[in-house]
Every structure is written in C-alpha cells, then in structure tokens.
C-alpha cells in the first residue's frame, strides 16, 4: 500500500468509528474507501465487514444490561441472525465478481435512502405500537431476510432491524436499540467468520482501517456528548449520495 492509501484507510476508519458511535452508517463511507484502495468489490465488502465489526461489539457491551433476559425468544432471534448472516456471506462469495459489481451502486443508494428516511421508518414503527403483535414465525422470517441482506452487504441493516424490532416490542425503545446492536453483531460475526475462513479478507487494508475505527469509536464516545447526531447523519447521507452517483457512472456507464 502507498502512504496515501494507508492514510485514506486509517482516516476512513476513524470517520467510520465516529459515525457508528453517533448515528450509524459507517459502511457508506468505509466500503467506498476499500474500493478506492484498489480492492475488488467482493474483497472490499468482506474486508470492510471485518474492519468495522468491533464497533458493533462495543455497542453491545455498552448497553448489555438492556438485552437481558436471555430467554428462548432472544436465543431464537440470535440463531436466525447467525444463520442469515452466514447465508448472506456465502451468497456474496458464490456470486461471480461481475454480478456483485452490477448492484453495488443500487446497494449504496438503497442504504442511503434507508438513512434518509429512517426518522419516518421509526415513526411508522412507533405508530404500529399497540397493534396486534405479528406472529412469531412471521417476525423470524422477516428477521431472517434482513440478516441475509446484512451478511451480503450490511449497510442500513441497523435501520431495518430497528423497524422490525420496534413493531414486536411496544414498550422500551432503549431495549430495542440494544437488541438491534446484539442482532446486528450476530449477523456481522457470522459473515466475518465466513469471510475469514474462505480467505476473502485482504488483511493489510483491513487492519489499517480497523485501527482507525478503534480510534474513531473511542473518539465518538466523547463526541456523542457534544456533536449533534443530525450533522453526522446528513454527512452520511451526502456521502452515500455522492458514492451512488460515482459508482453508477463507473459500473453502469
């Protein structure tokens, strides 16, 4: 790696760590950085997943008391997310590189729209509180599909999981956020294990970004007290919009 690439990945990791701490959505910045470093799209996606997974783990540990009790319902959700994340990762690796390249701009664009409309999604989920709780089977099916997407790409997974969990849990939004972090971690860990075992990760770029993400996560813990999350959210949306256009021109023109 050239010094410029090392700097790009490290700084992107710092920014991603801060963004995840304040608003979520680091993948919209870190995945394009992996592409800019010259990695093929599938390798960039797998390497990015490994680089940012510690942020999910730290989020779970920070609010672990709200996840309890570890009952059969929670374990079944975790199991579904583990299986879904693994299936999504295997699907990604099974696709020829050229077939993953084609939906990359659309995936970034969809994830950006999820962040743009996340307040409306949250309001819709809030409005559903008090409605009849969906069947457990239907809830697990939706969770499974969300997890497959998360293992395949992952950007915007937190928004999807928050909406799904908010419908099922009408009482405690902080618990919903904690459960979202736990389930997103389950998806990410399953995918990361698959990527590592299948040797889909390019370690020099991954470790460079990972070191920056750890610094950013620590810094984000401080900035969350002084920097409005709205500013970070709109920065993520702007970045995602620009990256959608850039990669649409690159892969679709």
PDB file of N, CA, C and O in Angstrom, residues 207-252:
ATOM      1  N   UNK A 207      -6.633  -4.287   8.469  1.00  0.00           N
ATOM      2  CA  UNK A 207      -6.046  -3.910   9.754  1.00  0.00           C
ATOM      3  C   UNK A 207      -5.783  -2.418   9.844  1.00  0.00           C
ATOM      4  O   UNK A 207      -5.894  -1.820  10.923  1.00  0.00           O
ATOM      5  N   UNK A 208      -5.451  -1.811   8.716  1.00  0.00           N
ATOM      6  CA  UNK A 208      -5.260  -0.357   8.707  1.00  0.00           C
ATOM      7  C   UNK A 208      -6.557   0.366   9.037  1.00  0.00           C
ATOM      8  O   UNK A 208      -6.591   1.261   9.890  1.00  0.00           O
ATOM      9  N   UNK A 209      -7.645  -0.036   8.378  1.00  0.00           N
ATOM     10  CA  UNK A 209      -8.937   0.582   8.658  1.00  0.00           C
ATOM     11  C   UNK A 209      -9.420   0.239  10.063  1.00  0.00           C
ATOM     12  O   UNK A 209     -10.002   1.091  10.764  1.00  0.00           O
ATOM     13  N   UNK A 210      -9.196  -0.996  10.491  1.00  0.00           N
ATOM     14  CA  UNK A 210      -9.626  -1.425  11.823  1.00  0.00           C
ATOM     15  C   UNK A 210      -8.972  -0.583  12.913  1.00  0.00           C
ATOM     16  O   UNK A 210      -9.638  -0.164  13.880  1.00  0.00           O
ATOM     17  N   UNK A 211      -7.685  -0.307  12.763  1.00  0.00           N
ATOM     18  CA  UNK A 211      -7.001   0.517  13.767  1.00  0.00           C
ATOM     19  C   UNK A 211      -7.601   1.914  13.823  1.00  0.00           C
ATOM     20  O   UNK A 211      -7.781   2.489  14.904  1.00  0.00           O
ATOM     21  N   UNK A 212      -7.941   2.464  12.657  1.00  0.00           N
ATOM     22  CA  UNK A 212      -8.597   3.772  12.638  1.00  0.00           C
ATOM     23  C   UNK A 212      -9.982   3.724  13.245  1.00  0.00           C
ATOM     24  O   UNK A 212     -10.392   4.644  13.967  1.00  0.00           O
ATOM     25  N   UNK A 213     -10.723   2.634  12.987  1.00  0.00           N
ATOM     26  CA  UNK A 213     -12.078   2.505  13.518  1.00  0.00           C
ATOM     27  C   UNK A 213     -12.078   2.434  15.043  1.00  0.00           C
ATOM     28  O   UNK A 213     -12.990   2.957  15.698  1.00  0.00           O
ATOM     29  N   UNK A 214     -11.060   1.790  15.616  1.00  0.00           N
ATOM     30  CA  UNK A 214     -10.967   1.727  17.082  1.00  0.00           C
ATOM     31  C   UNK A 214     -10.738   3.118  17.670  1.00  0.00           C
ATOM     32  O   UNK A 214     -11.342   3.492  18.675  1.00  0.00           O
ATOM     33  N   UNK A 215      -9.868   3.886  17.011  1.00  0.00           N
ATOM     34  CA  UNK A 215      -9.635   5.270  17.445  1.00  0.00           C
ATOM     35  C   UNK A 215     -10.918   6.083  17.305  1.00  0.00           C
ATOM     36  O   UNK A 215     -11.312   6.831  18.211  1.00  0.00           O
ATOM     37  N   UNK A 216     -11.603   5.902  16.160  1.00  0.00           N
ATOM     38  CA  UNK A 216     -12.836   6.643  15.925  1.00  0.00           C
ATOM     39  C   UNK A 216     -13.938   6.275  16.898  1.00  0.00           C
ATOM     40  O   UNK A 216     -14.712   7.145  17.331  1.00  0.00           O
ATOM     41  N   UNK A 217     -14.032   4.994  17.246  1.00  0.00           N
ATOM     42  CA  UNK A 217     -15.043   4.578  18.210  1.00  0.00           C
ATOM     43  C   UNK A 217     -14.816   5.219  19.565  1.00  0.00           C
ATOM     44  O   UNK A 217     -15.762   5.665  20.224  1.00  0.00           O
ATOM     45  N   UNK A 218     -13.553   5.297  19.979  1.00  0.00           N
ATOM     46  CA  UNK A 218     -13.224   5.952  21.250  1.00  0.00           C
ATOM     47  C   UNK A 218     -13.535   7.442  21.177  1.00  0.00           C
ATOM     48  O   UNK A 218     -14.125   8.021  22.089  1.00  0.00           O
ATOM     49  N   UNK A 219     -13.142   8.066  20.066  1.00  0.00           N
ATOM     50  CA  UNK A 219     -13.400   9.495  19.879  1.00  0.00           C
ATOM     51  C   UNK A 219     -14.903   9.765  19.823  1.00  0.00           C
ATOM     52  O   UNK A 219     -15.395  10.760  20.370  1.00  0.00           O
ATOM     53  N   UNK A 220     -15.645   8.857  19.156  1.00  0.00           N
ATOM     54  CA  UNK A 220     -17.096   9.033  19.059  1.00  0.00           C
ATOM     55  C   UNK A 220     -17.776   8.998  20.405  1.00  0.00           C
ATOM     56  O   UNK A 220     -18.793   9.671  20.622  1.00  0.00           O
ATOM     57  N   UNK A 221     -17.218   8.217  21.347  1.00  0.00           N
ATOM     58  CA  UNK A 221     -17.782   8.178  22.694  1.00  0.00           C
ATOM     59  C   UNK A 221     -17.741   9.535  23.366  1.00  0.00           C
ATOM     60  O   UNK A 221     -18.597   9.848  24.202  1.00  0.00           O
ATOM     61  N   UNK A 222     -16.743  10.356  23.014  1.00  0.00           N
ATOM     62  CA  UNK A 222     -16.677  11.717  23.530  1.00  0.00           C
ATOM     63  C   UNK A 222     -17.546  12.668  22.715  1.00  0.00           C
ATOM     64  O   UNK A 222     -18.312  13.471  23.270  1.00  0.00           O
ATOM     65  N   UNK A 223     -17.462  12.556  21.384  1.00  0.00           N
ATOM     66  CA  UNK A 223     -18.189  13.489  20.523  1.00  0.00           C
ATOM     67  C   UNK A 223     -19.696  13.345  20.642  1.00  0.00           C
ATOM     68  O   UNK A 223     -20.434  14.295  20.369  1.00  0.00           O
ATOM     69  N   UNK A 224     -20.176  12.151  21.029  1.00  0.00           N
ATOM     70  CA  UNK A 224     -21.607  11.948  21.139  1.00  0.00           C
ATOM     71  C   UNK A 224     -22.220  12.899  22.158  1.00  0.00           C
ATOM     72  O   UNK A 224     -23.415  13.197  22.116  1.00  0.00           O
ATOM     73  N   UNK A 225     -21.388  13.406  23.074  1.00  0.00           N
ATOM     74  CA  UNK A 225     -21.885  14.333  24.097  1.00  0.00           C
ATOM     75  C   UNK A 225     -21.899  15.778  23.626  1.00  0.00           C
ATOM     76  O   UNK A 225     -22.524  16.625  24.256  1.00  0.00           O
ATOM     77  N   UNK A 226     -21.176  16.083  22.532  1.00  0.00           N
ATOM     78  CA  UNK A 226     -21.053  17.487  22.130  1.00  0.00           C
ATOM     79  C   UNK A 226     -21.449  17.758  20.683  1.00  0.00           C
ATOM     80  O   UNK A 226     -21.758  18.899  20.325  1.00  0.00           O
ATOM     81  N   UNK A 227     -21.446  16.708  19.836  1.00  0.00           N
ATOM     82  CA  UNK A 227     -21.725  16.902  18.408  1.00  0.00           C
ATOM     83  C   UNK A 227     -23.118  16.365  18.072  1.00  0.00           C
ATOM     84  O   UNK A 227     -23.405  15.190  18.325  1.00  0.00           O
ATOM     85  N   UNK A 228     -24.012  17.199  17.528  1.00  0.00           N
ATOM     86  CA  UNK A 228     -25.355  16.728  17.195  1.00  0.00           C
ATOM     87  C   UNK A 228     -25.327  15.581  16.195  1.00  0.00           C
ATOM     88  O   UNK A 228     -24.645  15.662  15.157  1.00  0.00           O
ATOM     89  N   UNK A 229     -26.061  14.524  16.488  1.00  0.00           N
ATOM     90  CA  UNK A 229     -26.093  13.360  15.601  1.00  0.00           C
ATOM     91  C   UNK A 229     -26.664  13.711  14.229  1.00  0.00           C
ATOM     92  O   UNK A 229     -26.334  13.073  13.227  1.00  0.00           O
ATOM     93  N   UNK A 230     -27.516  14.756  14.179  1.00  0.00           N
ATOM     94  CA  UNK A 230     -28.133  15.159  12.916  1.00  0.00           C
ATOM     95  C   UNK A 230     -27.075  15.577  11.898  1.00  0.00           C
ATOM     96  O   UNK A 230     -27.183  15.273  10.704  1.00  0.00           O
ATOM     97  N   UNK A 231     -26.045  16.275  12.371  1.00  0.00           N
ATOM     98  CA  UNK A 231     -24.976  16.701  11.470  1.00  0.00           C
ATOM     99  C   UNK A 231     -24.278  15.495  10.860  1.00  0.00           C
ATOM    100  O   UNK A 231     -24.028  15.446   9.646  1.00  0.00           O
ATOM    101  N   UNK A 232     -23.977  14.511  11.704  1.00  0.00           N
ATOM    102  CA  UNK A 232     -23.308  13.301  11.226  1.00  0.00           C
ATOM    103  C   UNK A 232     -24.219  12.545  10.272  1.00  0.00           C
ATOM    104  O   UNK A 232     -23.785  12.034   9.235  1.00  0.00           O
ATOM    105  N   UNK A 233     -25.509  12.470  10.610  1.00  0.00           N
ATOM    106  CA  UNK A 233     -26.467  11.745   9.764  1.00  0.00           C
ATOM    107  C   UNK A 233     -26.516  12.338   8.362  1.00  0.00           C
ATOM    108  O   UNK A 233     -26.480  11.619   7.360  1.00  0.00           O
ATOM    109  N   UNK A 234     -26.558  13.665   8.267  1.00  0.00           N
ATOM    110  CA  UNK A 234     -26.623  14.289   6.951  1.00  0.00           C
ATOM    111  C   UNK A 234     -25.299  14.171   6.205  1.00  0.00           C
ATOM    112  O   UNK A 234     -25.274  14.102   4.969  1.00  0.00           O
ATOM    113  N   UNK A 235     -24.198  14.115   6.932  1.00  0.00           N
ATOM    114  CA  UNK A 235     -22.909  13.858   6.294  1.00  0.00           C
ATOM    115  C   UNK A 235     -22.898  12.462   5.672  1.00  0.00           C
ATOM    116  O   UNK A 235     -22.425  12.273   4.545  1.00  0.00           O
ATOM    117  N   UNK A 236     -23.439  11.486   6.401  1.00  0.00           N
ATOM    118  CA  UNK A 236     -23.532  10.117   5.886  1.00  0.00           C
ATOM    119  C   UNK A 236     -24.415  10.075   4.640  1.00  0.00           C
ATOM    120  O   UNK A 236     -24.081   9.440   3.636  1.00  0.00           O
ATOM    121  N   UNK A 237     -25.558  10.757   4.687  1.00  0.00           N
ATOM    122  CA  UNK A 237     -26.485  10.768   3.557  1.00  0.00           C
ATOM    123  C   UNK A 237     -25.832  11.421   2.335  1.00  0.00           C
ATOM    124  O   UNK A 237     -25.946  10.919   1.204  1.00  0.00           O
ATOM    125  N   UNK A 238     -25.134  12.539   2.552  1.00  0.00           N
ATOM    126  CA  UNK A 238     -24.458  13.220   1.447  1.00  0.00           C
ATOM    127  C   UNK A 238     -23.366  12.328   0.853  1.00  0.00           C
ATOM    128  O   UNK A 238     -23.259  12.198  -0.377  1.00  0.00           O
ATOM    129  N   UNK A 239     -22.592  11.694   1.727  1.00  0.00           N
ATOM    130  CA  UNK A 239     -21.528  10.798   1.251  1.00  0.00           C
ATOM    131  C   UNK A 239     -22.117   9.644   0.450  1.00  0.00           C
ATOM    132  O   UNK A 239     -21.625   9.300  -0.637  1.00  0.00           O
ATOM    133  N   UNK A 240     -23.185   9.028   0.975  1.00  0.00           N
ATOM    134  CA  UNK A 240     -23.821   7.924   0.275  1.00  0.00           C
ATOM    135  C   UNK A 240     -24.376   8.335  -1.074  1.00  0.00           C
ATOM    136  O   UNK A 240     -24.275   7.577  -2.059  1.00  0.00           O
ATOM    137  N   UNK A 241     -24.940   9.535  -1.148  1.00  0.00           N
ATOM    138  CA  UNK A 241     -25.491  10.025  -2.414  1.00  0.00           C
ATOM    139  C   UNK A 241     -24.396  10.217  -3.453  1.00  0.00           C
ATOM    140  O   UNK A 241     -24.543   9.828  -4.620  1.00  0.00           O
ATOM    141  N   UNK A 242     -23.287  10.822  -3.024  1.00  0.00           N
ATOM    142  CA  UNK A 242     -22.167  11.042  -3.946  1.00  0.00           C
ATOM    143  C   UNK A 242     -21.592   9.705  -4.410  1.00  0.00           C
ATOM    144  O   UNK A 242     -21.320   9.511  -5.606  1.00  0.00           O
ATOM    145  N   UNK A 243     -21.419   8.759  -3.476  1.00  0.00           N
ATOM    146  CA  UNK A 243     -20.855   7.456  -3.825  1.00  0.00           C
ATOM    147  C   UNK A 243     -21.783   6.675  -4.762  1.00  0.00           C
ATOM    148  O   UNK A 243     -21.322   5.942  -5.643  1.00  0.00           O
ATOM    149  N   UNK A 244     -23.084   6.838  -4.599  1.00  0.00           N
ATOM    150  CA  UNK A 244     -24.039   6.186  -5.502  1.00  0.00           C
ATOM    151  C   UNK A 244     -23.836   6.665  -6.927  1.00  0.00           C
ATOM    152  O   UNK A 244     -23.773   5.867  -7.873  1.00  0.00           O
ATOM    153  N   UNK A 245     -23.714   7.981  -7.088  1.00  0.00           N
ATOM    154  CA  UNK A 245     -23.513   8.552  -8.426  1.00  0.00           C
ATOM    155  C   UNK A 245     -22.164   8.133  -8.992  1.00  0.00           C
ATOM    156  O   UNK A 245     -22.055   7.725 -10.162  1.00  0.00           O
ATOM    157  N   UNK A 246     -21.122   8.199  -8.165  1.00  0.00           N
ATOM    158  CA  UNK A 246     -19.770   7.860  -8.636  1.00  0.00           C
ATOM    159  C   UNK A 246     -19.712   6.427  -9.141  1.00  0.00           C
ATOM    160  O   UNK A 246     -19.199   6.154 -10.241  1.00  0.00           O
ATOM    161  N   UNK A 247     -20.263   5.499  -8.363  1.00  0.00           N
ATOM    162  CA  UNK A 247     -20.164   4.092  -8.756  1.00  0.00           C
ATOM    163  C   UNK A 247     -21.198   3.708  -9.810  1.00  0.00           C
ATOM    164  O   UNK A 247     -20.989   2.743 -10.557  1.00  0.00           O
ATOM    165  N   UNK A 248     -22.275   4.467  -9.916  1.00  0.00           N
ATOM    166  CA  UNK A 248     -23.210   4.234 -11.026  1.00  0.00           C
ATOM    167  C   UNK A 248     -22.528   4.596 -12.341  1.00  0.00           C
ATOM    168  O   UNK A 248     -22.654   3.889 -13.343  1.00  0.00           O
ATOM    169  N   UNK A 249     -21.806   5.711 -12.339  1.00  0.00           N
ATOM    170  CA  UNK A 249     -21.060   6.112 -13.539  1.00  0.00           C
ATOM    171  C   UNK A 249     -19.975   5.082 -13.859  1.00  0.00           C
ATOM    172  O   UNK A 249     -19.769   4.701 -15.008  1.00  0.00           O
ATOM    173  N   UNK A 250     -19.301   4.604 -12.810  1.00  0.00           N
ATOM    174  CA  UNK A 250     -18.180   3.670 -13.002  1.00  0.00           C
ATOM    175  C   UNK A 250     -18.650   2.317 -13.523  1.00  0.00           C
ATOM    176  O   UNK A 250     -18.041   1.740 -14.431  1.00  0.00           O
ATOM    177  N   UNK A 251     -19.740   1.765 -12.938  1.00  0.00           N
ATOM    178  CA  UNK A 251     -20.142   0.395 -13.245  1.00  0.00           C
ATOM    179  C   UNK A 251     -21.299   0.287 -14.245  1.00  0.00           C
ATOM    180  O   UNK A 251     -21.511  -0.772 -14.840  1.00  0.00           O
ATOM    181  N   UNK A 252     -22.042   1.364 -14.447  1.00  0.00           N
ATOM    182  CA  UNK A 252     -23.215   1.287 -15.308  1.00  0.00           C
ATOM    183  C   UNK A 252     -23.055   2.043 -16.626  1.00  0.00           C
ATOM    184  O   UNK A 252     -23.871   1.873 -17.521  1.00  0.00           O
TER     185      UNK A 252
END
